[in-house]
Short mmCIF file of C-alpha atoms in Angstrom, two decimals:
data_model
loop_
_atom_site.label_atom_id
_atom_site.label_comp_id
_atom_site.label_asym_id
_atom_site.label_seq_id
_atom_site.Cartn_x
_atom_site.Cartn_y
_atom_site.Cartn_z
CA MET A 29 -1.49 38.85 12.99
CA ALA A 30 -3.23 42.14 13.72
CA VAL A 31 -0.53 44.02 11.79
CA PHE A 32 -1.38 42.14 8.58
CA LYS A 33 -5.07 42.94 9.00
CA GLU A 34 -4.27 46.62 9.40
CA ILE A 35 -2.03 46.58 6.31
CA ALA A 36 -4.73 44.85 4.26
CA CYS A 37 -7.31 47.31 5.47
CA VAL A 38 -5.15 50.29 4.50
CA ALA A 39 -4.22 48.78 1.13
CA THR A 40 -7.82 48.03 0.19
CA GLN A 41 -8.91 51.54 1.08
CA LEU A 42 -6.35 52.97 -1.35
CA THR A 43 -7.90 51.20 -4.34
CA THR A 44 -11.35 51.72 -5.76
CA TRP A 45 -12.82 48.95 -7.89
CA CYS A 46 -15.35 49.23 -10.67
CA THR A 47 -17.77 46.46 -11.64
CA GLN A 48 -15.79 45.53 -14.75
CA GLN A 49 -12.71 44.83 -12.63
CA LEU A 50 -14.63 42.68 -10.16
CA ALA A 51 -16.50 40.60 -12.73
CA PRO A 52 -14.70 37.48 -14.01
CA LEU A 53 -13.50 37.81 -17.58
CA SER A 54 -14.16 34.18 -18.34
CA ILE A 55 -16.51 31.88 -16.45
CA ALA A 56 -14.34 28.90 -17.40
CA ASP A 57 -11.24 30.59 -15.95
CA TRP A 58 -13.17 31.47 -12.80
CA CYS A 59 -14.36 27.86 -12.40
CA LEU A 60 -10.81 26.59 -12.88
CA LEU A 61 -9.49 29.01 -10.27
CA ARG A 62 -12.22 28.00 -7.80
CA SER A 63 -11.45 24.30 -8.28
CA GLN A 64 -7.73 24.94 -7.76
CA LEU A 65 -8.42 26.90 -4.59
CA GLU A 66 -10.73 24.16 -3.31
CA GLN A 67 -8.08 21.49 -3.94
CA HIS A 68 -5.55 23.63 -2.08
CA ARG A 69 -7.97 23.95 0.84
CA ILE A 70 -8.57 20.18 0.92
CA ASN A 71 -4.82 19.54 0.99
CA ARG A 72 -4.38 21.99 3.86
CA VAL A 73 -7.14 20.25 5.84
CA LYS A 74 -5.46 16.88 5.29
CA GLN A 75 -2.13 18.27 6.47
CA LEU A 76 -3.75 19.73 9.58
CA ARG A 77 -5.48 16.44 10.41
CA PHE A 78 -2.19 14.56 10.01
CA ARG A 79 -0.31 17.01 12.25
CA ARG A 80 -2.99 16.84 14.95
CA SER A 81 -3.11 13.05 15.08
CA PRO A 82 -0.82 11.11 12.75
CA VAL A 83 -1.87 7.70 14.09
CA ASP A 84 -5.58 8.36 13.60
CA TYR A 85 -5.03 9.90 10.17
CA LEU A 86 -2.96 6.97 8.95
CA ALA A 87 -5.47 4.52 10.42
CA SER A 88 -8.27 6.19 8.47
CA LEU A 89 -6.23 6.00 5.24
CA GLU A 90 -5.54 2.33 5.89
CA ALA A 91 -9.25 1.68 6.47
CA GLN A 92 -10.07 3.38 3.14
CA LEU A 93 -7.60 1.13 1.31
CA LEU A 94 -9.00 -2.09 2.75
#
């Protein structure tokens, strides 16, 4: 994992960013991207909870349905 951090560090030092490049072009597009990223994060959390304890995860889903 440390190798990827070093690569990212080197790659980011090679590029300089101006404020126009960092600012979102469209607030609506930015909000859409943020909502997509949040949904992806939620799905990953659910997957992790299932892998850690499938019985407890399925029991909680069953309780929500009842």
